[in-house]
PDB file of C-alpha atoms in Angstrom:
ATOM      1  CA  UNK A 635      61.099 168.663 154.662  1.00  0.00           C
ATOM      2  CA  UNK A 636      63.161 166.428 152.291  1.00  0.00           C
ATOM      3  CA  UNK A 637      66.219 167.878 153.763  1.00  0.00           C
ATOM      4  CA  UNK A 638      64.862 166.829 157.287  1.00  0.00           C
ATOM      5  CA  UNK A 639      64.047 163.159 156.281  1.00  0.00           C
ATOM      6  CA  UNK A 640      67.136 162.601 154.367  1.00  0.00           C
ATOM      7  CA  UNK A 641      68.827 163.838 158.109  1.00  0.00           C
ATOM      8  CA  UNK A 642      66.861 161.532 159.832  1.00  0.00           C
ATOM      9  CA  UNK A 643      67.992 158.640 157.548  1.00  0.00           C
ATOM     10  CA  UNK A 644      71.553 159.359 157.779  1.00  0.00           C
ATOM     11  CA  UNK A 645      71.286 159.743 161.698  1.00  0.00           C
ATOM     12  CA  UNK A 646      69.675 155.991 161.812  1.00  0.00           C
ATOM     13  CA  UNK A 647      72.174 154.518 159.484  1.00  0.00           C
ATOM     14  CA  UNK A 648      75.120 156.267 161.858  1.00  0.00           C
ATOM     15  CA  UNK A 649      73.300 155.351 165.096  1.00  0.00           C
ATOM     16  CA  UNK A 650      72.720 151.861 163.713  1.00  0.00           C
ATOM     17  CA  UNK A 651      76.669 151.723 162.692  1.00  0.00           C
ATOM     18  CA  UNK A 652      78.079 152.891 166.579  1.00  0.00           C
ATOM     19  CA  UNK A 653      75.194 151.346 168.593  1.00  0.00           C
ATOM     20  CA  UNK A 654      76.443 148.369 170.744  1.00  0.00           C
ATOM     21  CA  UNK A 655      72.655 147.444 171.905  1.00  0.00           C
ATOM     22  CA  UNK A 656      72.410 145.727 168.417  1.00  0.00           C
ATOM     23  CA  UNK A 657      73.778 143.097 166.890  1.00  0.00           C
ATOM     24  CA  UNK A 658      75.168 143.339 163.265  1.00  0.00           C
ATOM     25  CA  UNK A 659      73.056 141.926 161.334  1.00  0.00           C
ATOM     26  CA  UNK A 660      70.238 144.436 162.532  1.00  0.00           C
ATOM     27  CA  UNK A 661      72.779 147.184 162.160  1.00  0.00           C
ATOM     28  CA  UNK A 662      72.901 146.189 158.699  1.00  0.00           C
ATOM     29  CA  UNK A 663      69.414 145.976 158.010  1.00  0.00           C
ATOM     30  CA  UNK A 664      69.008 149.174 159.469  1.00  0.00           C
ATOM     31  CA  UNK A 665      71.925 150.635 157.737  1.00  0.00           C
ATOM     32  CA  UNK A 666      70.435 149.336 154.125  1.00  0.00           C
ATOM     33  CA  UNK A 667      67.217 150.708 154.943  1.00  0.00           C
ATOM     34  CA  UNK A 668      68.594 154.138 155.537  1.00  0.00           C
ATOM     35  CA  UNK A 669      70.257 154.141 152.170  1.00  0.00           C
ATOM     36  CA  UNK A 670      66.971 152.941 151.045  1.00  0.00           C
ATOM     37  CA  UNK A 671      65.351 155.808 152.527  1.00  0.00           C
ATOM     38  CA  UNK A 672      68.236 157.854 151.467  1.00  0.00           C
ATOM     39  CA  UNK A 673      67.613 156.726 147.305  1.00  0.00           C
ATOM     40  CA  UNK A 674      63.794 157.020 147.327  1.00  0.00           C
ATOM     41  CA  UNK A 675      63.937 160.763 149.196  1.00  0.00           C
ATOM     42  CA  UNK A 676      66.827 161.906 146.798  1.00  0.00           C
ATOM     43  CA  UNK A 677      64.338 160.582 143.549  1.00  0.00           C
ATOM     44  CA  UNK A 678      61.814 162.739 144.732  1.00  0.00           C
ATOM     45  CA  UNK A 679      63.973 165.592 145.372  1.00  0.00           C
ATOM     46  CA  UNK A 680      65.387 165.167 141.776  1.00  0.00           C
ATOM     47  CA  UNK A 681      61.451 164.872 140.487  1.00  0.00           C
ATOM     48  CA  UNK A 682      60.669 168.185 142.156  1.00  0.00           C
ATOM     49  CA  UNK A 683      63.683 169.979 141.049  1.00  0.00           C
ATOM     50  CA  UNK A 684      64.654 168.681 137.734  1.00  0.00           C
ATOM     51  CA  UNK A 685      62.514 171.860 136.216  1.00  0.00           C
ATOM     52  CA  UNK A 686      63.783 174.315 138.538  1.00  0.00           C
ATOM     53  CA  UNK A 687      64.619 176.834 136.030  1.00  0.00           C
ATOM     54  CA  UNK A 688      61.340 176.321 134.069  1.00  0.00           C
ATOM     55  CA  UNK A 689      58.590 178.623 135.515  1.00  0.00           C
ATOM     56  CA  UNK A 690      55.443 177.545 133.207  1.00  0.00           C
ATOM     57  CA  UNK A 691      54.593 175.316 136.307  1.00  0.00           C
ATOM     58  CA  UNK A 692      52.717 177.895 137.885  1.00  0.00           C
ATOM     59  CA  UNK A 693      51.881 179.812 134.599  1.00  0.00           C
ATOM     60  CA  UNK A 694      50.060 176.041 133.175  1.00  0.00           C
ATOM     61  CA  UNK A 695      48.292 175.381 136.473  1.00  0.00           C
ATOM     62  CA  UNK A 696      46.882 178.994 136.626  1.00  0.00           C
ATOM     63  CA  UNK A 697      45.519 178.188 133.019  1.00  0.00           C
ATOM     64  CA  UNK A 698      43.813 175.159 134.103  1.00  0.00           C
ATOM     65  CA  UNK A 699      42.437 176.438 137.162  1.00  0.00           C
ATOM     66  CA  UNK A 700      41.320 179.773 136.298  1.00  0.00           C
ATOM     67  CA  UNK A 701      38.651 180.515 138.540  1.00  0.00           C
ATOM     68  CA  UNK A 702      40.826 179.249 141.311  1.00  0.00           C
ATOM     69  CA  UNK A 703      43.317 182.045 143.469  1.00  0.00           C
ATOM     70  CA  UNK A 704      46.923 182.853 143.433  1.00  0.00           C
ATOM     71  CA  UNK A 705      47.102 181.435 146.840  1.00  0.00           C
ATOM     72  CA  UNK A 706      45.364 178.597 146.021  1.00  0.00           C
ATOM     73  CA  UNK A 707      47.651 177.647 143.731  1.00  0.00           C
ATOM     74  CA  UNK A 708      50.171 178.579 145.198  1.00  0.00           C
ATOM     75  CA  UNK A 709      49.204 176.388 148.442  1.00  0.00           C
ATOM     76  CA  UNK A 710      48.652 173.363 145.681  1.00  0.00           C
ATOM     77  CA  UNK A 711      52.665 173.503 144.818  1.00  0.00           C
ATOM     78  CA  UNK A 712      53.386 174.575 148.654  1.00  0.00           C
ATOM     79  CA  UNK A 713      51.731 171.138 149.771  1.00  0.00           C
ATOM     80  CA  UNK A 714      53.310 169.220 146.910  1.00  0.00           C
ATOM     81  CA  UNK A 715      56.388 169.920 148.062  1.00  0.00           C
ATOM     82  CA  UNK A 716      56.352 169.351 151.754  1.00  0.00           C
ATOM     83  CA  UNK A 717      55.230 165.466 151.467  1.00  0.00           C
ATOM     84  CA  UNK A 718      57.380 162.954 152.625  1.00  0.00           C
ATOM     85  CA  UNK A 719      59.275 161.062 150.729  1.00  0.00           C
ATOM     86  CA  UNK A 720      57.745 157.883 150.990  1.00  0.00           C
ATOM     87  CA  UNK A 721      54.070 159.137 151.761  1.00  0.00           C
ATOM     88  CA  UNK A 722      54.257 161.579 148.750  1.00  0.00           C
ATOM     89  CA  UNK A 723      54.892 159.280 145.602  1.00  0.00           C
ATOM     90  CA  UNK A 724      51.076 159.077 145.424  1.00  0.00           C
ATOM     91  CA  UNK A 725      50.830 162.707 145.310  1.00  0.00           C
ATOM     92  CA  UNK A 726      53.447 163.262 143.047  1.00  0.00           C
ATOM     93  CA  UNK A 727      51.982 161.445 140.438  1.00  0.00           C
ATOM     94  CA  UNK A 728      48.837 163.070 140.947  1.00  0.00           C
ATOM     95  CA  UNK A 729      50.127 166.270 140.817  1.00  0.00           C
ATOM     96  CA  UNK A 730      52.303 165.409 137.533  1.00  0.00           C
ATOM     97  CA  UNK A 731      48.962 165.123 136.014  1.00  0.00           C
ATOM     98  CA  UNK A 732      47.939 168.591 137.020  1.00  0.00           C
ATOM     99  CA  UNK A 733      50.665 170.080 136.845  1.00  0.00           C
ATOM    100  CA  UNK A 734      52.318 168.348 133.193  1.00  0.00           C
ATOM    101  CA  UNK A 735      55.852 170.565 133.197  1.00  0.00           C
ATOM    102  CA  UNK A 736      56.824 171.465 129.656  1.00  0.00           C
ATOM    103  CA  UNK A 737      60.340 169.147 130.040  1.00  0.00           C
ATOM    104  CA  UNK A 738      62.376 168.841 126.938  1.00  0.00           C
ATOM    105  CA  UNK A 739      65.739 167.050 127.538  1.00  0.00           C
ATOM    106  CA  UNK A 740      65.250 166.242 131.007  1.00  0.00           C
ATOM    107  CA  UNK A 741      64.101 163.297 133.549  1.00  0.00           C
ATOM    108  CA  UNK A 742      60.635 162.470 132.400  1.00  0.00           C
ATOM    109  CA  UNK A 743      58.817 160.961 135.572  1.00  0.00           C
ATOM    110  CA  UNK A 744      59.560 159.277 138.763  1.00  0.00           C
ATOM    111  CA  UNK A 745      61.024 155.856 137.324  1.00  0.00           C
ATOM    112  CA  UNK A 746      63.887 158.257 135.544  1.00  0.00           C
ATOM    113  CA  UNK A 747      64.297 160.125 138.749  1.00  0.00           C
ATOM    114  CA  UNK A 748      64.779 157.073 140.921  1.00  0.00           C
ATOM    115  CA  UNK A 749      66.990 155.612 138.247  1.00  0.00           C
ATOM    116  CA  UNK A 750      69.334 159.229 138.207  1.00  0.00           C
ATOM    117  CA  UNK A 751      69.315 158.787 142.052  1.00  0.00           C
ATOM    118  CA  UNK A 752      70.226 155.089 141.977  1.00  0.00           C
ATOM    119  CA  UNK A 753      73.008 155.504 139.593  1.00  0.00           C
ATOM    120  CA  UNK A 754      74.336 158.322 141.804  1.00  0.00           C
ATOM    121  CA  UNK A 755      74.141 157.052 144.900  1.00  0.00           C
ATOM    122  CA  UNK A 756      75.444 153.399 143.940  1.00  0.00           C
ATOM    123  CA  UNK A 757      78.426 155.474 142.478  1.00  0.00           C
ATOM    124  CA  UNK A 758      77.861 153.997 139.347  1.00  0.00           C
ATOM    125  CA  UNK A 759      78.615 157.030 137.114  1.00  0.00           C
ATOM    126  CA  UNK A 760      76.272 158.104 134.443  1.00  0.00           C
ATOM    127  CA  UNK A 761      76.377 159.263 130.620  1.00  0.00           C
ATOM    128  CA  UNK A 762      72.742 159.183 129.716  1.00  0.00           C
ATOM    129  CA  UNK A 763      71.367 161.554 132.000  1.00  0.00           C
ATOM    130  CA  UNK A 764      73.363 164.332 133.740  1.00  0.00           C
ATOM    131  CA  UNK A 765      71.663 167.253 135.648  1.00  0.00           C
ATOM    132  CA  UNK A 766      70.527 170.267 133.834  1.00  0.00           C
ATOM    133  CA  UNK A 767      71.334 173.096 136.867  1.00  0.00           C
ATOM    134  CA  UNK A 768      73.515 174.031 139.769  1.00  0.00           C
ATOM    135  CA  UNK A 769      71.323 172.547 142.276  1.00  0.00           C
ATOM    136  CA  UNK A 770      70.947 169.503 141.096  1.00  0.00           C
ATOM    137  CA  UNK A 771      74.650 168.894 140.130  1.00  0.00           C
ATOM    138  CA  UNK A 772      74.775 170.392 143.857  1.00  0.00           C
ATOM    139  CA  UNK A 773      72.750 167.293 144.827  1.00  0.00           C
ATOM    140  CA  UNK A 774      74.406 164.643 142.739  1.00  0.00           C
ATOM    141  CA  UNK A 775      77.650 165.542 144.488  1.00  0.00           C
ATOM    142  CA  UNK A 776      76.568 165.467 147.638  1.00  0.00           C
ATOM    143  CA  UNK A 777      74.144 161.931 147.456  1.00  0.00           C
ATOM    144  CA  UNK A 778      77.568 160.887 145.769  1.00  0.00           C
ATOM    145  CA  UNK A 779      78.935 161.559 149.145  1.00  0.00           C
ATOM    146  CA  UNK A 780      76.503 160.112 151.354  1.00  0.00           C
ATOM    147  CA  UNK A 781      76.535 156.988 149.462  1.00  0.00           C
ATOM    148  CA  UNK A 782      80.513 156.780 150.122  1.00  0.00           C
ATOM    149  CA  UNK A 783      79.877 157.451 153.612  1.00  0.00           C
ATOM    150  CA  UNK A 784      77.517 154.696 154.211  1.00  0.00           C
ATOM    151  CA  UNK A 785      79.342 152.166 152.427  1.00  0.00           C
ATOM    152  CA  UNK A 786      82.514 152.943 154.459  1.00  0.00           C
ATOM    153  CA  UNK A 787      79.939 152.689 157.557  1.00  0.00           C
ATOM    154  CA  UNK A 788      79.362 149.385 156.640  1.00  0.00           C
ATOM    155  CA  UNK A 789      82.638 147.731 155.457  1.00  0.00           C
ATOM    156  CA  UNK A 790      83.870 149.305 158.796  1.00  0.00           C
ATOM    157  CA  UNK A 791      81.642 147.345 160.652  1.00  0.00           C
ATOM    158  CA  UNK A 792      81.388 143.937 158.631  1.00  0.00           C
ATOM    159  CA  UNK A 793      85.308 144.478 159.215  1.00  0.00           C
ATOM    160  CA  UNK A 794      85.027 144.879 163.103  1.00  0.00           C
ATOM    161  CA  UNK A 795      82.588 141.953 163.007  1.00  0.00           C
ATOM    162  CA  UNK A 796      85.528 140.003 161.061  1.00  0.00           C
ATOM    163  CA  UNK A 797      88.124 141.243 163.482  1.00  0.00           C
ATOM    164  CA  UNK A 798      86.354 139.908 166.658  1.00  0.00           C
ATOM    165  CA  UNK A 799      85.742 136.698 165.488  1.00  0.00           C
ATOM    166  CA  UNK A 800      89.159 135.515 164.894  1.00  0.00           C
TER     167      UNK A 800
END
């Protein structure tokens, strides 16, 4: 689902850059609120899979809710991680409390993730937190990327813009 959103983003931002029905300055509001997008659905994605190789998720919410089913819980993390982006940051924190990962090392909380997926995507570089696993360097590079792209979108067209004037 996050994969589908951050799509959608990126599809808005490039339809906003080639569109001619627009005029710039929407088609750079629209372009900065697709990288917007684009940040807060990368945070999330980080928040859900900064503990990807720690499986005491499911082993501490069984112990809390013992009386509770194995599909039960297993429809608790299901729904967790099929919210929207911007929708979900309610749930997340909700389910932080629930769910309290045993993290040692690692992004503690939403305000780290969003600041991991700032820092990426603004191509800033960072020492103080790097990610722990494949997948999430995996992610890094490729928000890296999509940052790139986006600025290039927009120079390109605040370049264009210049161009025309003269």
């Amino acid at each position: 689902m996050v994969a589908m959103a951050l799509m959608v983003f990126l599809l808005i931002s490039i339809w906003a850059a080639f569109s001619n029905k627009i005029n710039v300055k929407e088609k750079f509001l629209m372009i900065l609120y697709a990288y917007v997008l684009i940040w807060f659905a990368y945070g999330n994605l980080y928040y859900f899979s900064c503990d990807v190789d720690n499986y005491n998720r499911l082993l501490i919410v069984s112990q809390k809710h013992k009386d509770e089913s194995l599909e039960k819980l297993q429809e608790i993390i299901i729904q967790a991680q099929y919210q929207t982006p911007i929708k979900g940051i309610e749930n997340f924190w909700t389910l932080n409390e629930n769910l309290k990962p045993q993290i040692q090392n690692r992004l503690k909380g939403l305000v780290d993730c969003y600041y991991f997926s700032g820092v990426t995507m603004l191509t800033i570089g960072f020492g103080d937190v790097t990610p722990v696993s494949s997948l999430l360097r995996l992610f890094s590079v490729f928000q890296g990327f999509l940052g790139q792209v986006i600025v290039v979108i927009a120079m390109g067209l605040w370049i264009n813009q210049s161009g025309k004037q003269k």
